[in-house]
PDB file of C-alpha atoms in Angstrom:
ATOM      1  CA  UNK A   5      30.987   2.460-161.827  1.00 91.00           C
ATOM      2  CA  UNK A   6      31.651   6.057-162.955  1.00 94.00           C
ATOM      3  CA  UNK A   7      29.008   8.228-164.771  1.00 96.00           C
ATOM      4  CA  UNK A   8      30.301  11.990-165.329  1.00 95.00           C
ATOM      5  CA  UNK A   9      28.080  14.672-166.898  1.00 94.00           C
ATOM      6  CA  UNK A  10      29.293  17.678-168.093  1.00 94.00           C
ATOM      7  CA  UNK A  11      28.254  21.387-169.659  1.00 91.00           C
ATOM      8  CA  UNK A  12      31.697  21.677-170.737  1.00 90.00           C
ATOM      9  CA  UNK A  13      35.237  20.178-170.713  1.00 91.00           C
ATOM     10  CA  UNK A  14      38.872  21.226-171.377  1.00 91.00           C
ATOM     11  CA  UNK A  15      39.769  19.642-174.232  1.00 92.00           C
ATOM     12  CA  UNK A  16      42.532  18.086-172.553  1.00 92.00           C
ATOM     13  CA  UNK A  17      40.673  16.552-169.449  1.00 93.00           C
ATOM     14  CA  UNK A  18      37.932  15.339-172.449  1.00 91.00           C
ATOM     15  CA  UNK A  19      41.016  13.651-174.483  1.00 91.00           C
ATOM     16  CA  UNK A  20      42.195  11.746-170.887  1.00 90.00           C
ATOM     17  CA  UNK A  21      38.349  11.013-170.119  1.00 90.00           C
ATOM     18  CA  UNK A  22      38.515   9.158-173.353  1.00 88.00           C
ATOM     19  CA  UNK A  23      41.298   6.713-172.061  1.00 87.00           C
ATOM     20  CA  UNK A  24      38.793   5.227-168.957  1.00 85.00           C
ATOM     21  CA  UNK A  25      35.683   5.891-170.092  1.00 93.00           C
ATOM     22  CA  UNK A  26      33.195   5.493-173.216  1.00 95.00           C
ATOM     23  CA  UNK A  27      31.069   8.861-174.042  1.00 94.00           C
ATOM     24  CA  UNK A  28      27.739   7.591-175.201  1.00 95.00           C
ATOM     25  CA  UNK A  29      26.943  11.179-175.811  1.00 93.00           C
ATOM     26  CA  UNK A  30      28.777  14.484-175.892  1.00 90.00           C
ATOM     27  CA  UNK A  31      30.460  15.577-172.195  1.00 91.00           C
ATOM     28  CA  UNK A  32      28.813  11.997-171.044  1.00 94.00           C
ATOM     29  CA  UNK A  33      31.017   9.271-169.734  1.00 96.00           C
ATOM     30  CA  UNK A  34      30.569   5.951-168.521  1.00 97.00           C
ATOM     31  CA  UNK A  35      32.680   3.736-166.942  1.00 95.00           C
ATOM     32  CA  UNK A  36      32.713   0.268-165.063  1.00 92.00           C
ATOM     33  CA  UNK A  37      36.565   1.426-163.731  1.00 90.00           C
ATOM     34  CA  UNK A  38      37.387   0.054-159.859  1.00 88.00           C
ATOM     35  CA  UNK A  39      37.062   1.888-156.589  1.00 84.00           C
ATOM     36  CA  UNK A  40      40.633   2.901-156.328  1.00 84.00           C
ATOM     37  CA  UNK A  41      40.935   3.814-159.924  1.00 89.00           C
ATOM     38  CA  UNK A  42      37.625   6.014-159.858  1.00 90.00           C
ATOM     39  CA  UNK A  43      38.797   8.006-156.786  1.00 91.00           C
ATOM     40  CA  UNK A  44      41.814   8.966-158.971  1.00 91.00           C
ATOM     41  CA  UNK A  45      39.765   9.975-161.872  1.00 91.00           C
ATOM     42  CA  UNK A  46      37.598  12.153-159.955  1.00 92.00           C
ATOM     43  CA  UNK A  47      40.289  13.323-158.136  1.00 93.00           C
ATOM     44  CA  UNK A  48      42.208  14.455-160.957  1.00 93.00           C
ATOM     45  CA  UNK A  49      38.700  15.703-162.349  1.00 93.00           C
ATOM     46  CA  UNK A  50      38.427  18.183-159.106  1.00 93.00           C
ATOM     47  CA  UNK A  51      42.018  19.306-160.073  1.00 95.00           C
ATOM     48  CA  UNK A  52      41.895  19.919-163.785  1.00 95.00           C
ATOM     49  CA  UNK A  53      38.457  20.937-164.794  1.00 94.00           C
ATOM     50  CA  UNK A  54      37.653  24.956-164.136  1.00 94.00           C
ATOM     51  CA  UNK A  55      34.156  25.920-162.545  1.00 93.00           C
ATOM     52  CA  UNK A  56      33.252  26.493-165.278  1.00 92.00           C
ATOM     53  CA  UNK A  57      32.884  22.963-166.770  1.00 92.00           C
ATOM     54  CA  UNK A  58      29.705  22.461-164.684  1.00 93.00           C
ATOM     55  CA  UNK A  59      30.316  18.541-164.083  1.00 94.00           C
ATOM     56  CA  UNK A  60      28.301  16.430-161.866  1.00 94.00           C
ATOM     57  CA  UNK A  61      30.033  12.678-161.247  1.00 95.00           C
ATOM     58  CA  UNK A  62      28.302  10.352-159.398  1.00 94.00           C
ATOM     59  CA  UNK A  63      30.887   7.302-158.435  1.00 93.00           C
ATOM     60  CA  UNK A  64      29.683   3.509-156.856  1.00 92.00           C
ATOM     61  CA  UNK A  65      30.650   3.376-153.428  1.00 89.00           C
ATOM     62  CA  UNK A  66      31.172   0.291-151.041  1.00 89.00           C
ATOM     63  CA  UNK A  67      29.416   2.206-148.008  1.00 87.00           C
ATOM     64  CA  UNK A  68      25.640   3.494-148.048  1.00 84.00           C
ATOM     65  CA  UNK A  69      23.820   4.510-149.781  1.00 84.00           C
ATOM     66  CA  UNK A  70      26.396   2.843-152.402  1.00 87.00           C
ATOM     67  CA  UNK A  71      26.904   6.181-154.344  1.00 88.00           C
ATOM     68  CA  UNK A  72      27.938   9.459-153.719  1.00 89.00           C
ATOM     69  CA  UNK A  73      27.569  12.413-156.275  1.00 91.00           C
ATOM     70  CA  UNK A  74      30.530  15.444-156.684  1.00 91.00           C
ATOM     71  CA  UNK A  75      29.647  18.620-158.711  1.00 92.00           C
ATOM     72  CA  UNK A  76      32.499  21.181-160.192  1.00 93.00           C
ATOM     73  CA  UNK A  77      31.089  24.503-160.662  1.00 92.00           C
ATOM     74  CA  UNK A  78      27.485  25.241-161.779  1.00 90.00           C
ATOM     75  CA  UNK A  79      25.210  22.310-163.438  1.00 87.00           C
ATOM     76  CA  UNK A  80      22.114  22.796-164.959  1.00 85.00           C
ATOM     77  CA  UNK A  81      20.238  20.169-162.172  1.00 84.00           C
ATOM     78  CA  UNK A  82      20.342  20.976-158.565  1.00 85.00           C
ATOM     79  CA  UNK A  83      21.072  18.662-155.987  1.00 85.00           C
ATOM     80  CA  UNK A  84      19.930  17.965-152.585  1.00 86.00           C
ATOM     81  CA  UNK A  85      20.542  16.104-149.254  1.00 85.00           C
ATOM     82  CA  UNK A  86      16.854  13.986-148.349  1.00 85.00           C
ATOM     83  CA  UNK A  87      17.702  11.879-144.807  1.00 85.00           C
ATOM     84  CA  UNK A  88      21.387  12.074-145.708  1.00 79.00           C
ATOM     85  CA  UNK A  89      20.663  10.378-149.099  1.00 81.00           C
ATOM     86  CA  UNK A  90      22.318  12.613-152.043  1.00 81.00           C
ATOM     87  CA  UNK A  91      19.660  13.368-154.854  1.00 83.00           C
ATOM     88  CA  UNK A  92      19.138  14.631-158.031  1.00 86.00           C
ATOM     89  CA  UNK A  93      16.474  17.458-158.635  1.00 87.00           C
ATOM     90  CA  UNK A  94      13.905  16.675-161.466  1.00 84.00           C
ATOM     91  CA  UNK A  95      11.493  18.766-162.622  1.00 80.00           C
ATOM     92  CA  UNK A  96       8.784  18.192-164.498  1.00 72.00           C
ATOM     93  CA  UNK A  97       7.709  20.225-167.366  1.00 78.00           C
ATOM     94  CA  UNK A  98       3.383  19.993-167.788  1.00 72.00           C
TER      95      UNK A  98
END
C-alpha cells in the first residue's frame, strides 16, 4: 500500500497520480499498488515533484518495521527516527 500526502503538486505528476491511485481528498492518494510498482511511483515522485510540493509518502514494505516514510521538500508535520522506527510528529493542540 501507498498513501502520499501533499501541500502541493504539479499538475502533471497530480494527472499521473490519478492513473494508480484514488484521492479521497485534495493532494491525498491512496493506493493498494504492489511492491515493485510502488517503488516506481515513488521513484518517479522523487524525480518529478519540486521541493516545493512538500510530499510525505509512506510505502508498505516486506522488511521491518513494514513501512518506510520519504518526504520531498518541506511538510507541514515533522518526522523523526525513535529506536530506528520512522515516525510521524503529532501535536496536540489544548
Amino acid at each position: 500500500m501507498v498513501v502520499v500526502i501533499a501541500n502541493d503538486l504539479p499538475p502533471a505528476v497530480r494527472g499521473r497520480m490519478k492513473l494508480w491511485f484514488s484521492e479521497p481528498r485534495p493532494n491525498v492518494f491512496v493506493s493498494g499498488i504492489r511492491d515493485a510498482v510502488s517503488k516506481t511511483v515513488v521513484d518517479y515522485l522523487v524525480d518529478h515533484c519540486p521541493p516545493e510540493s512538500g510530499v510525505m509518502i509512506f510505502r508498505s514494505i516486506p522488511e521491518p518495521p513494514g513501512h518506510e516514510i520519504r518526504t520531498i521538500g518541506p511538510t507541514r508535520k515533522d518526522l523523526v527516527k525513535l529506536s530506528g522506527l520512522p515516525l510521524v510528529v503529532e501535536t496536540l493542540k489544548s
